[in-house]
Amino acid sequence: MIEGNEAQLPTAGADPGARAPAPGSLRLIQALVNTLNAETGRDLLGTAGEAVTWLAAAGLLPPGSVLAGPQHAALLELREATRQVLSGHIHRRDDPAAASRLAMALAPCRLTLAIDPAGDVRLVSADHDPFSRVIGGIAAAIAEAATAGTWARLKCCPGRRCGWAFYDRSASSRSRWCSMQICGARAKMRAYRDRQAAD
Ligand SMILES: [Zn+2]
């Protein structure tokens, strides 16, 4: 994050239901994944210019920066690799392909520790290149969430044309749908129709 910049994290739609956003740095990851609304097709990272606007609002890139085509593609790959890992959090099964895809997408960044004289220690980007610092900021946010024990609660809804990232605050940590009323109800209806068709 760029120091002193109050991060705004626009998403391509409202969170369904009454779910509160993810806590701490994980909110950045949730917002990144939710820059794409699969249902409406709205994509806040659709062009390199739009991606710069979003990254600047999120405090990850100085305003007025330029993203090259391959950097824009790398950002979209990072978003979709993250979505794949978060989809795996629903099933609680190991998904080595998703894990290595995300590790690959994060590989171009280098991280180091910022040591605060007051005792605070945190991961920060060690890169000078602005786009590598973007990747580093995202990697540090994921690492922080994993340390806080919140990473596994960020999930992507398996609903058809959904994939929305939501934070599961349930005691059992077994929430499956972004919203029981929307994707949960649709899945139930489909299962019901399938059973009828099979009879
Ligand atoms: Zn959903």
XYZ file of N, CA, C and O and ligand atoms in Angstrom:
797
model
N 0.842 -1.205 0.000
C 0.000 0.000 0.000
C 0.877 1.256 0.000
O 1.919 1.284 0.624
N 0.415 2.256 -0.677
C 1.136 3.528 -0.684
C 0.797 4.245 0.625
O -0.374 4.397 0.976
N 1.827 4.641 1.333
C 1.615 5.215 2.657
C 0.724 6.462 2.587
O 0.850 7.269 1.677
N -0.114 6.591 3.560
C -0.912 7.795 3.682
C -2.058 7.884 2.697
O -2.768 8.865 2.640
N -2.250 6.823 1.927
C -3.323 6.841 0.945
C -4.485 6.002 1.473
O -4.345 4.810 1.670
N -5.605 6.631 1.702
C -6.775 5.905 2.205
C -7.322 5.057 1.056
O -7.776 5.585 0.061
N -7.233 3.747 1.209
C -7.605 2.863 0.098
C -9.112 2.820 -0.109
O -9.878 2.695 0.829
N -9.504 2.953 -1.371
C -10.894 2.763 -1.778
C -10.890 1.490 -2.596
O -10.019 1.320 -3.424
N -11.817 0.619 -2.356
C -11.780 -0.659 -3.033
C -13.081 -0.904 -3.786
O -13.952 -1.633 -3.322
N -13.206 -0.290 -4.987
C -14.437 -0.475 -5.763
C -14.555 -1.922 -6.244
O -13.546 -2.573 -6.531
N -15.794 -2.401 -6.305
C -16.056 -3.730 -6.852
C -17.113 -3.616 -7.949
O -17.793 -2.598 -8.060
N -17.257 -4.677 -8.733
C -18.148 -4.648 -9.895
C -19.582 -4.998 -9.530
O -20.383 -5.336 -10.396
N -19.911 -4.913 -8.258
C -21.273 -5.188 -7.822
C -21.327 -5.123 -6.309
O -20.283 -5.062 -5.649
N -22.539 -5.142 -5.773
C -22.700 -5.121 -4.322
C -22.585 -6.538 -3.780
O -22.889 -7.497 -4.483
N -22.113 -6.666 -2.544
C -22.063 -7.986 -1.929
C -23.488 -8.477 -1.717
O -24.309 -7.774 -1.147
N -23.796 -9.707 -2.181
C -25.149 -10.213 -2.010
C -25.429 -10.547 -0.550
O -24.504 -10.827 0.205
N -26.719 -10.503 -0.211
C -27.079 -10.818 1.164
C -26.547 -9.763 2.102
O -26.291 -8.633 1.719
N -26.363 -10.143 3.352
C -25.938 -9.175 4.353
C -24.529 -9.477 4.814
O -24.158 -9.211 5.940
N -23.714 -10.037 3.924
C -22.367 -10.408 4.335
C -21.485 -9.182 4.509
O -21.416 -8.330 3.630
N -20.786 -9.144 5.643
C -19.822 -8.075 5.879
C -18.546 -8.391 5.109
O -18.229 -9.555 4.893
N -17.842 -7.361 4.667
C -16.609 -7.618 3.912
C -15.539 -8.298 4.764
O -15.616 -8.301 5.983
N -14.554 -8.869 4.074
C -13.444 -9.538 4.751
C -12.687 -8.530 5.616
O -12.638 -7.352 5.301
N -12.089 -9.012 6.704
C -11.367 -8.103 7.613
C -9.962 -7.784 7.118
O -9.362 -8.560 6.365
N -9.449 -6.656 7.549
C -8.049 -6.294 7.348
C -7.624 -6.298 5.892
O -8.381 -5.910 4.993
N -6.420 -6.772 5.671
C -5.836 -6.733 4.323
C -6.550 -7.679 3.370
O -6.412 -7.556 2.150
N -7.305 -8.612 3.928
C -8.008 -9.568 3.070
C -9.085 -8.891 2.219
O -9.464 -9.388 1.161
N -9.547 -7.729 2.699
C -10.542 -6.957 1.938
C -9.981 -6.581 0.556
O -10.720 -6.546 -0.422
N -8.680 -6.315 0.503
C -8.040 -5.989 -0.773
C -8.150 -7.170 -1.742
O -8.477 -6.982 -2.918
N -7.912 -8.364 -1.241
C -7.953 -9.552 -2.093
C -9.394 -9.819 -2.542
O -9.652 -10.140 -3.707
N -10.320 -9.663 -1.621
C -11.735 -9.845 -1.959
C -12.162 -8.857 -3.042
O -12.817 -9.229 -4.021
N -11.763 -7.605 -2.886
C -12.140 -6.587 -3.870
C -11.482 -6.859 -5.218
O -12.111 -6.693 -6.269
N -10.230 -7.308 -5.200
C -9.537 -7.625 -6.459
C -10.311 -8.695 -7.229
O -10.583 -8.541 -8.430
N -10.679 -9.767 -6.548
C -11.412 -10.853 -7.214
C -12.771 -10.338 -7.695
O -13.238 -10.691 -8.782
N -13.379 -9.461 -6.893
C -14.717 -8.966 -7.228
C -14.705 -7.741 -8.145
O -15.708 -7.060 -8.293
N -13.576 -7.499 -8.798
C -13.576 -6.484 -9.857
C -14.279 -7.024 -11.099
O -14.600 -6.263 -12.014
N -14.508 -8.341 -11.127
C -15.253 -8.942 -12.244
C -16.592 -9.462 -11.742
O -16.647 -10.209 -10.767
N -17.648 -9.041 -12.388
C -18.986 -9.543 -12.080
C -19.388 -10.481 -13.222
O -19.713 -10.030 -14.324
N -19.316 -11.778 -12.954
C -19.531 -12.765 -14.027
C -20.967 -12.727 -14.536
O -21.230 -13.065 -15.690
N -21.893 -12.295 -13.683
C -23.302 -12.285 -14.084
C -23.599 -11.143 -15.056
O -24.262 -11.334 -16.070
N -23.061 -9.958 -14.750
C -23.354 -8.803 -15.609
C -22.263 -8.582 -16.654
O -22.458 -7.812 -17.595
N -21.098 -9.208 -16.457
C -19.985 -9.004 -17.382
C -19.188 -7.749 -17.091
O -18.222 -7.440 -17.790
N -19.580 -7.002 -16.054
C -18.860 -5.768 -15.728
C -17.462 -6.134 -15.206
O -17.338 -6.995 -14.335
N -16.427 -5.470 -15.736
C -15.051 -5.766 -15.340
C -14.297 -4.463 -15.116
O -14.018 -3.724 -16.065
N -13.968 -4.182 -13.855
C -13.280 -2.935 -13.519
C -11.815 -2.953 -13.965
O -11.142 -1.933 -13.907
N -11.326 -4.135 -14.376
C -9.952 -4.246 -14.893
C -9.973 -4.555 -16.383
O -9.003 -5.071 -16.935
N -11.081 -4.237 -17.044
C -11.282 -4.639 -18.428
C -10.191 -4.178 -19.385
O -9.767 -4.923 -20.254
N -9.738 -2.950 -19.222
C -8.641 -2.446 -20.058
C -7.481 -2.065 -19.137
O -7.664 -1.922 -17.919
N -6.309 -1.872 -19.723
C -5.141 -1.484 -18.921
C -5.412 -0.153 -18.205
O -5.045 0.016 -17.043
N -6.093 0.754 -18.893
C -6.407 2.048 -18.288
C -7.342 1.907 -17.099
O -7.155 2.548 -16.055
N -8.367 1.064 -17.250
C -9.297 0.828 -16.142
C -8.570 0.173 -14.966
O -8.846 0.466 -13.802
N -7.641 -0.730 -15.289
C -6.881 -1.407 -14.234
C -6.038 -0.409 -13.447
O -5.955 -0.482 -12.216
N -5.427 0.579 -14.151
C -4.641 1.614 -13.460
C -5.542 2.394 -12.503
O -5.178 2.656 -11.357
N -6.744 2.742 -12.976
C -7.680 3.489 -12.131
C -7.998 2.706 -10.862
O -7.992 3.254 -9.750
N -8.248 1.399 -11.020
C -8.600 0.581 -9.850
C -7.405 0.452 -8.909
O -7.540 0.607 -7.693
N -6.230 0.156 -9.473
C -5.037 -0.044 -8.641
C -4.670 1.244 -7.897
O -4.218 1.201 -6.750
N -4.886 2.392 -8.553
C -4.600 3.675 -7.896
C -5.591 3.899 -6.755
O -5.205 4.329 -5.662
N -6.871 3.577 -6.995
C -7.880 3.736 -5.942
C -7.559 2.825 -4.758
O -7.772 3.184 -3.601
N -7.025 1.647 -5.055
C -6.697 0.687 -3.999
C -5.391 1.041 -3.289
O -5.011 0.373 -2.325
N -4.713 2.071 -3.767
C -3.467 2.491 -3.135
C -2.273 1.641 -3.528
O -1.243 1.658 -2.861
N -2.414 0.873 -4.611
C -1.333 -0.023 -5.019
C -0.424 0.575 -6.087
O 0.660 0.066 -6.330
N -0.902 1.612 -6.755
C -0.151 2.188 -7.875
C -0.344 3.700 -7.837
O -1.460 4.159 -7.585
N 0.714 4.476 -8.107
C 0.521 5.933 -8.154
C -0.430 6.294 -9.286
O -0.334 5.711 -10.376
N -1.351 7.239 -9.071
C -2.266 7.654 -10.140
C -1.473 8.141 -11.343
O -0.380 8.697 -11.185
N -2.006 7.918 -12.527
C -1.316 8.366 -13.739
C -0.271 7.384 -14.235
O 0.424 7.660 -15.208
N -0.156 6.233 -13.567
C 0.794 5.216 -14.032
C 0.289 4.601 -15.331
O -0.860 4.796 -15.722
N 1.139 3.847 -15.966
C 0.768 3.156 -17.203
C 1.065 1.675 -17.019
O 2.101 1.308 -16.469
N 0.128 0.839 -17.446
C 0.349 -0.611 -17.434
C 0.589 -1.072 -18.862
O -0.200 -0.765 -19.749
N 1.648 -1.823 -19.067
C 1.900 -2.414 -20.387
C 0.964 -3.610 -20.571
O 0.440 -4.149 -19.592
N 0.772 -4.002 -21.823
C -0.126 -5.119 -22.128
C 0.182 -6.376 -21.325
O -0.727 -6.961 -20.714
N 1.450 -6.813 -21.300
C 1.762 -8.026 -20.537
C 1.505 -7.872 -19.035
O 1.156 -8.843 -18.359
N 1.676 -6.644 -18.518
C 1.395 -6.419 -17.091
C -0.101 -6.525 -16.826
O -0.531 -7.117 -15.824
N -0.892 -5.947 -17.726
C -2.339 -6.058 -17.599
C -2.760 -7.524 -17.627
O -3.556 -7.974 -16.798
N -2.180 -8.284 -18.553
C -2.498 -9.717 -18.648
C -2.070 -10.445 -17.373
O -2.793 -11.327 -16.878
N -0.919 -10.063 -16.808
C -0.433 -10.705 -15.585
C -1.359 -10.403 -14.409
O -1.593 -11.260 -13.535
N -1.904 -9.191 -14.391
C -2.830 -8.815 -13.316
C -4.111 -9.648 -13.403
O -4.621 -10.149 -12.389
N -4.635 -9.807 -14.623
C -5.857 -10.612 -14.807
C -5.589 -12.068 -14.440
O -6.436 -12.727 -13.823
N -4.406 -12.570 -14.793
C -4.054 -13.937 -14.438
C -3.974 -14.088 -12.913
O -4.459 -15.070 -12.351
N -3.409 -13.091 -12.246
C -3.329 -13.134 -10.785
C -4.733 -13.156 -10.173
O -5.005 -13.907 -9.234
N -5.626 -12.331 -10.734
C -7.002 -12.316 -10.217
C -7.651 -13.681 -10.381
O -8.264 -14.194 -9.445
N -7.514 -14.286 -11.575
C -8.203 -15.557 -11.823
C -7.532 -16.716 -11.076
O -8.205 -17.652 -10.666
N -6.212 -16.638 -10.895
C -5.524 -17.662 -10.094
C -5.995 -17.590 -8.645
O -6.192 -18.622 -7.987
N -6.196 -16.363 -8.159
C -6.700 -16.189 -6.795
C -8.113 -16.752 -6.694
O -8.449 -17.470 -5.745
N -8.943 -16.466 -7.708
C -10.323 -16.965 -7.697
C -10.327 -18.506 -7.632
O -11.136 -19.102 -6.921
N -9.398 -19.118 -8.376
C -9.368 -20.587 -8.391
C -9.020 -21.145 -7.001
O -9.642 -22.107 -6.544
N -8.058 -20.512 -6.329
C -7.703 -20.972 -4.974
C -8.878 -20.750 -4.016
O -9.210 -21.617 -3.211
N -9.534 -19.594 -4.134
C -10.654 -19.297 -3.229
C -11.841 -20.219 -3.514
O -12.613 -20.535 -2.609
N -11.998 -20.660 -4.753
C -13.041 -21.637 -5.069
C -12.736 -22.956 -4.362
O -13.641 -23.643 -3.892
N -11.463 -23.283 -4.270
C -11.052 -24.502 -3.571
C -11.347 -24.440 -2.082
O -11.534 -25.481 -1.443
N -11.410 -23.221 -1.515
C -11.713 -23.103 -0.089
C -13.116 -23.603 0.226
O -13.415 -23.927 1.370
N -13.993 -23.641 -0.768
C -15.357 -24.161 -0.569
C -15.295 -25.652 -0.264
O -15.971 -26.147 0.628
N -14.476 -26.349 -1.044
C -14.491 -27.820 -0.969
C -13.538 -28.361 0.084
O -13.592 -29.531 0.416
N -12.637 -27.498 0.581
C -11.647 -27.920 1.576
C -10.828 -29.111 1.090
O -10.482 -29.988 1.870
N -10.630 -29.169 -0.211
C -9.759 -30.214 -0.759
C -8.494 -29.554 -1.275
O -8.542 -28.444 -1.796
N -7.388 -30.272 -1.159
C -6.143 -29.743 -1.695
C -6.253 -29.658 -3.208
O -6.716 -30.592 -3.850
N -5.834 -28.533 -3.762
C -5.846 -28.354 -5.213
C -4.454 -27.875 -5.625
O -4.200 -26.668 -5.701
N -3.532 -28.817 -5.857
C -2.142 -28.430 -6.163
C -2.041 -27.562 -7.406
O -1.204 -26.646 -7.460
N -2.878 -27.803 -8.415
C -2.805 -27.020 -9.648
C -3.153 -25.561 -9.364
O -2.480 -24.639 -9.853
N -4.211 -25.339 -8.566
C -4.609 -23.968 -8.228
C -3.527 -23.299 -7.391
O -3.193 -22.127 -7.608
N -2.963 -24.050 -6.446
C -1.937 -23.481 -5.562
C -0.710 -23.061 -6.364
O -0.173 -21.958 -6.169
N -0.277 -23.906 -7.305
C 0.936 -23.529 -8.029
C 0.647 -22.431 -9.045
O 1.522 -21.608 -9.336
N -0.591 -22.387 -9.557
C -0.951 -21.294 -10.465
C -0.850 -19.946 -9.740
O -0.308 -18.975 -10.280
N -1.352 -19.892 -8.506
C -1.281 -18.641 -7.751
C 0.168 -18.317 -7.374
O 0.591 -17.159 -7.466
N 0.925 -19.346 -6.989
C 2.329 -19.120 -6.641
C 3.092 -18.553 -7.847
O 3.909 -17.633 -7.708
N 2.784 -19.078 -9.030
C 3.421 -18.582 -10.264
C 3.056 -17.121 -10.523
O 3.894 -16.306 -10.916
N 1.776 -16.802 -10.312
C 1.302 -15.435 -10.584
C 1.952 -14.433 -9.625
O 2.106 -13.262 -9.962
N 2.313 -14.901 -8.439
C 2.928 -14.015 -7.440
C 4.452 -14.004 -7.542
O 5.119 -13.165 -6.925
N 5.001 -14.934 -8.319
C 6.453 -15.141 -8.334
C 7.279 -13.907 -8.727
O 8.395 -13.752 -8.223
N 6.777 -13.004 -9.615
C 7.641 -11.887 -10.022
C 7.940 -10.878 -8.918
O 8.749 -9.978 -9.135
N 7.322 -10.976 -7.759
C 7.576 -9.950 -6.738
C 8.583 -10.432 -5.700
O 8.800 -11.617 -5.524
N 9.208 -9.474 -5.043
C 10.090 -9.777 -3.917
C 9.565 -9.046 -2.689
O 9.119 -7.903 -2.788
N 9.623 -9.728 -1.561
C 9.118 -9.139 -0.321
C 10.249 -8.992 0.691
O 11.212 -9.747 0.673
N 10.102 -8.005 1.550
C 11.030 -7.868 2.674
C 10.228 -7.448 3.902
O 9.015 -7.344 3.838
N 10.896 -7.264 5.026
C 10.196 -6.889 6.246
C 10.417 -5.415 6.554
O 11.546 -4.923 6.476
N 9.326 -4.726 6.896
C 9.440 -3.372 7.432
C 9.423 -3.515 8.955
O 8.484 -4.088 9.512
N 10.472 -3.032 9.593
C 10.576 -3.154 11.053
C 10.308 -1.782 11.654
O 11.061 -0.830 11.424
N 9.241 -1.686 12.396
C 8.877 -0.433 13.040
C 9.607 -0.351 14.387
O 9.675 -1.347 15.107
N 10.175 0.828 14.705
C 10.891 0.935 15.990
C 9.997 0.577 17.174
O 10.482 0.104 18.201
N 8.682 0.794 17.026
C 7.766 0.491 18.123
C 7.490 -1.009 18.240
O 6.789 -1.438 19.158
N 8.040 -1.797 17.314
C 7.910 -3.245 17.460
C 7.068 -3.918 16.404
O 7.027 -5.141 16.340
N 6.397 -3.120 15.559
C 5.563 -3.710 14.517
C 6.451 -4.232 13.389
O 7.411 -3.577 12.997
N 6.136 -5.422 12.900
C 6.892 -6.020 11.797
C 5.898 -6.455 10.742
O 4.923 -7.140 11.056
N 6.119 -6.026 9.479
C 5.207 -6.483 8.434
C 5.925 -6.685 7.112
O 6.978 -6.096 6.872
N 5.318 -7.537 6.283
C 5.851 -7.813 4.955
C 5.544 -6.631 4.038
O 4.424 -6.137 4.026
N 6.534 -6.207 3.281
C 6.331 -5.139 2.295
C 7.092 -5.495 1.023
O 7.991 -6.343 1.037
N 6.719 -4.833 -0.053
C 7.405 -5.058 -1.320
C 8.853 -4.583 -1.240
O 9.145 -3.540 -0.660
N 9.755 -5.352 -1.838
C 11.164 -4.957 -1.902
C 11.530 -4.520 -3.322
O 12.695 -4.312 -3.631
N 10.531 -4.382 -4.184
C 10.789 -4.033 -5.585
C 10.760 -2.516 -5.795
O 10.144 -1.781 -5.020
N 11.411 -2.070 -6.867
C 11.329 -0.662 -7.266
C 10.337 -0.482 -8.411
O 9.660 0.531 -8.510
N 10.257 -1.495 -9.252
C 9.334 -1.423 -10.387
C 7.889 -1.335 -9.874
O 7.466 -2.152 -9.058
N 7.121 -0.317 -10.347
C 5.770 -0.109 -9.798
C 4.855 -1.323 -9.930
O 4.096 -1.626 -9.001
N 4.934 -2.033 -11.067
C 4.024 -3.169 -11.207
C 4.433 -4.329 -10.306
O 3.576 -5.020 -9.733
N 5.737 -4.534 -10.129
C 6.178 -5.566 -9.187
C 5.725 -5.220 -7.769
O 5.413 -6.105 -6.970
N 5.660 -3.930 -7.471
C 5.179 -3.499 -6.149
C 3.685 -3.797 -5.984
O 3.220 -4.068 -4.877
N 2.930 -3.737 -7.094
C 1.511 -4.109 -7.051
C 1.392 -5.575 -6.642
O 0.649 -5.933 -5.715
N 2.143 -6.426 -7.341
C 2.102 -7.863 -7.039
C 2.545 -8.093 -5.584
O 1.949 -8.880 -4.851
N 3.591 -7.368 -5.179
C 4.097 -7.496 -3.813
C 3.058 -7.100 -2.772
O 2.922 -7.761 -1.732
N 2.313 -6.037 -3.052
C 1.266 -5.592 -2.124
C 0.185 -6.657 -1.966
O -0.318 -6.894 -0.861
N -0.131 -7.305 -3.076
C -1.155 -8.358 -3.044
C -0.609 -9.593 -2.301
O -1.298 -10.176 -1.461
N 0.634 -9.948 -2.583
C 1.253 -11.095 -1.896
C 1.318 -10.851 -0.389
O 1.009 -11.746 0.409
N 1.702 -9.636 0.003
C 1.814 -9.317 1.430
C 0.443 -9.389 2.100
O 0.322 -9.874 3.236
N -0.596 -8.953 1.382
C -1.954 -9.004 1.947
C -2.399 -10.449 2.155
O -3.033 -10.789 3.166
N -2.060 -11.318 1.206
C -2.416 -12.735 1.343
C -1.658 -13.354 2.526
O -2.246 -14.066 3.357
N -0.369 -13.037 2.615
C 0.446 -13.595 3.712
C -0.072 -13.126 5.067
O -0.153 -13.912 6.020
N -0.466 -11.854 5.133
C -0.976 -11.301 6.389
C -2.266 -12.018 6.803
O -2.463 -12.364 7.969
N -3.134 -12.259 5.815
C -4.403 -12.946 6.104
C -4.149 -14.389 6.531
O -4.821 -14.912 7.436
N -3.182 -15.037 5.881
C -2.886 -16.425 6.245
C -2.375 -16.489 7.680
O -2.758 -17.375 8.452
N -1.535 -15.508 8.056
C -1.008 -15.461 9.425
C -2.135 -15.197 10.423
O -2.154 -15.765 11.513
N -3.087 -14.356 10.021
C -4.209 -14.022 10.909
C -5.246 -15.146 10.960
O -6.176 -15.099 11.774
N -5.097 -16.141 10.091
C -6.032 -17.266 10.095
C -7.333 -16.992 9.363
O -8.312 -17.711 9.538
N -7.349 -15.939 8.533
C -8.596 -15.580 7.855
C -8.631 -16.037 6.384
O -9.689 -16.049 5.765
N -7.497 -16.397 5.826
C -7.381 -16.704 4.387
C -8.366 -17.789 3.968
O -9.046 -17.670 2.939
N -8.474 -18.865 4.745
C -9.318 -19.996 4.350
C -10.803 -19.655 4.394
O -11.628 -20.392 3.847
N -11.146 -18.541 5.049
C -12.559 -18.142 5.121
C -12.981 -17.272 3.938
O -14.167 -16.966 3.798
N -12.012 -16.835 3.151
C -12.374 -16.108 1.935
C -12.603 -17.146 0.841
O -11.720 -17.963 0.558
N -13.794 -17.139 0.264
C -14.198 -18.191 -0.668
C -14.848 -17.587 -1.905
O -15.382 -16.485 -1.842
N -14.815 -18.351 -2.996
C -15.546 -17.927 -4.189
C -16.732 -18.841 -4.398
O -16.609 -20.068 -4.364
N -17.868 -18.217 -4.618
C -19.134 -18.933 -4.759
C -19.107 -19.832 -6.010
O -18.731 -19.381 -7.093
N -19.505 -21.109 -5.869
C -19.517 -22.010 -7.020
C -20.773 -21.876 -7.882
O -20.958 -22.668 -8.812
N -21.612 -20.890 -7.595
C -22.833 -20.704 -8.377
C -22.532 -20.469 -9.843
O -21.495 -19.891 -10.186
N -23.450 -20.923 -10.695
C -23.270 -20.732 -12.133
C -23.226 -19.228 -12.447
O -24.044 -18.472 -11.945
N -22.273 -18.809 -13.262
C -22.045 -17.389 -13.574
C -21.952 -16.536 -12.300
O -22.518 -15.445 -12.233
N -21.247 -17.080 -11.277
C -21.072 -16.265 -10.070
C -19.579 -16.100 -9.795
O -18.944 -15.258 -10.415
N -19.001 -16.924 -8.921
C -17.576 -16.790 -8.622
C -17.260 -15.602 -7.732
O -16.103 -15.216 -7.573
N -18.313 -14.991 -7.148
C -18.133 -13.823 -6.280
C -17.394 -14.239 -5.011
O -17.683 -15.286 -4.437
N -16.439 -13.421 -4.585
C -15.683 -13.731 -3.364
C -16.442 -13.204 -2.151
O -16.847 -12.045 -2.115
N -16.635 -14.082 -1.172
C -17.320 -13.668 0.056
C -16.529 -14.163 1.255
O -15.769 -15.126 1.157
N -16.725 -13.481 2.384
C -16.022 -13.868 3.607
C -16.976 -14.636 4.509
O -18.043 -14.139 4.868
N -16.579 -15.860 4.816
C -17.434 -16.765 5.585
C -17.214 -16.556 7.087
O -16.185 -16.947 7.629
N -18.177 -15.916 7.738
C -18.084 -15.684 9.181
C -18.832 -16.737 9.984
O -18.968 -16.596 11.206
N -19.360 -17.775 9.332
C -20.145 -18.769 10.058
C -19.254 -19.512 11.055
O -18.051 -19.688 10.840
N -19.855 -19.970 12.156
C -19.088 -20.642 13.207
C -18.410 -21.888 12.661
O -17.268 -22.195 13.007
N -19.106 -22.606 11.783
C -18.568 -23.863 11.266
C -17.623 -23.636 10.095
O -16.933 -24.549 9.663
N -17.625 -22.409 9.559
C -16.821 -22.074 8.380
C -17.180 -22.958 7.193
O -16.319 -23.369 6.426
N -18.469 -23.265 7.043
C -18.888 -24.147 5.960
C -19.862 -23.476 4.990
O -20.586 -24.158 4.272
N -19.890 -22.155 4.974
C -20.749 -21.464 3.995
C -20.291 -21.825 2.596
O -19.095 -21.876 2.320
N -21.267 -22.050 1.707
C -20.941 -22.508 0.371
C -21.302 -21.469 -0.689
O -20.615 -21.340 -1.697
N -22.366 -20.728 -0.456
C -22.866 -19.802 -1.479
C -22.648 -18.362 -1.042
O -22.722 -18.053 0.143
N -22.481 -17.471 -2.036
C -22.376 -16.046 -1.718
C -23.626 -15.612 -0.974
O -23.579 -14.813 -0.055
N -24.772 -16.202 -1.382
C -26.048 -15.910 -0.741
C -26.943 -17.131 -0.886
O -27.116 -17.638 -2.000
N -27.485 -17.612 0.220
C -28.414 -18.750 0.163
C -29.633 -18.385 -0.679
O -30.198 -19.220 -1.365
N -30.030 -17.088 -0.605
C -31.252 -16.654 -1.296
C -31.041 -16.580 -2.808
O -31.988 -16.692 -3.570
N -29.818 -16.385 -3.245
C -29.580 -16.257 -4.680
C -28.964 -17.547 -5.212
O -29.671 -18.435 -5.681
N -27.659 -17.716 -5.084
C -27.011 -18.895 -5.678
C -27.437 -20.188 -4.989
O -27.591 -21.217 -5.648
N -27.655 -20.157 -3.679
C -28.093 -21.361 -2.969
C -29.454 -21.810 -3.465
O -29.683 -22.992 -3.752
N -30.376 -20.861 -3.603
C -31.733 -21.184 -4.057
C -31.722 -21.667 -5.506
O -32.425 -22.615 -5.861
N -30.893 -21.044 -6.331
C -30.817 -21.456 -7.747
C -30.304 -22.892 -7.848
O -30.806 -23.685 -8.654
N -29.291 -23.223 -7.047
C -28.709 -24.568 -7.096
C -29.733 -25.593 -6.632
O -29.846 -26.684 -7.208
N -30.501 -25.245 -5.599
C -31.542 -26.156 -5.092
C -32.583 -26.400 -6.175
O -33.032 -27.518 -6.399
N -32.973 -25.315 -6.851
C -33.986 -25.408 -7.907
C -33.478 -26.284 -9.047
O -34.217 -27.122 -9.569
N -32.210 -26.100 -9.414
C -31.637 -26.920 -10.493
C -31.595 -28.394 -10.091
O -31.939 -29.266 -10.882
N -31.200 -28.661 -8.848
C -31.125 -30.049 -8.371
C -32.525 -30.668 -8.388
O -32.695 -31.838 -8.760
N -33.520 -29.873 -8.021
C -34.908 -30.349 -8.005
C -35.355 -30.714 -9.423
O -35.910 -31.776 -9.669
N -35.050 -29.803 -10.386
C -35.433 -30.057 -11.784
C -34.719 -31.285 -12.328
O -35.304 -32.082 -13.054
N -33.422 -31.426 -11.968
C -32.648 -32.585 -12.440
C -33.276 -33.880 -11.924
O -33.338 -34.876 -12.647
N -33.707 -33.856 -10.655
C -34.317 -35.064 -10.080
C -35.615 -35.397 -10.804
O -35.901 -36.539 -11.104
N -36.391 -34.341 -11.103
C -37.663 -34.550 -11.808
C -37.420 -35.137 -13.195
O -38.119 -36.038 -13.616
N -36.382 -34.601 -13.869
C -36.078 -35.068 -15.220
C -35.609 -36.525 -15.194
O -35.835 -37.269 -16.148
N -34.954 -36.914 -14.092
C -34.426 -38.271 -13.988
C -35.535 -39.280 -13.704
O -35.377 -40.471 -13.982
N -36.659 -38.802 -13.156
C -37.753 -39.733 -12.792
C -38.491 -40.253 -14.033
O -38.588 -39.573 -15.023
Zn -22.974 -16.796 -5.855
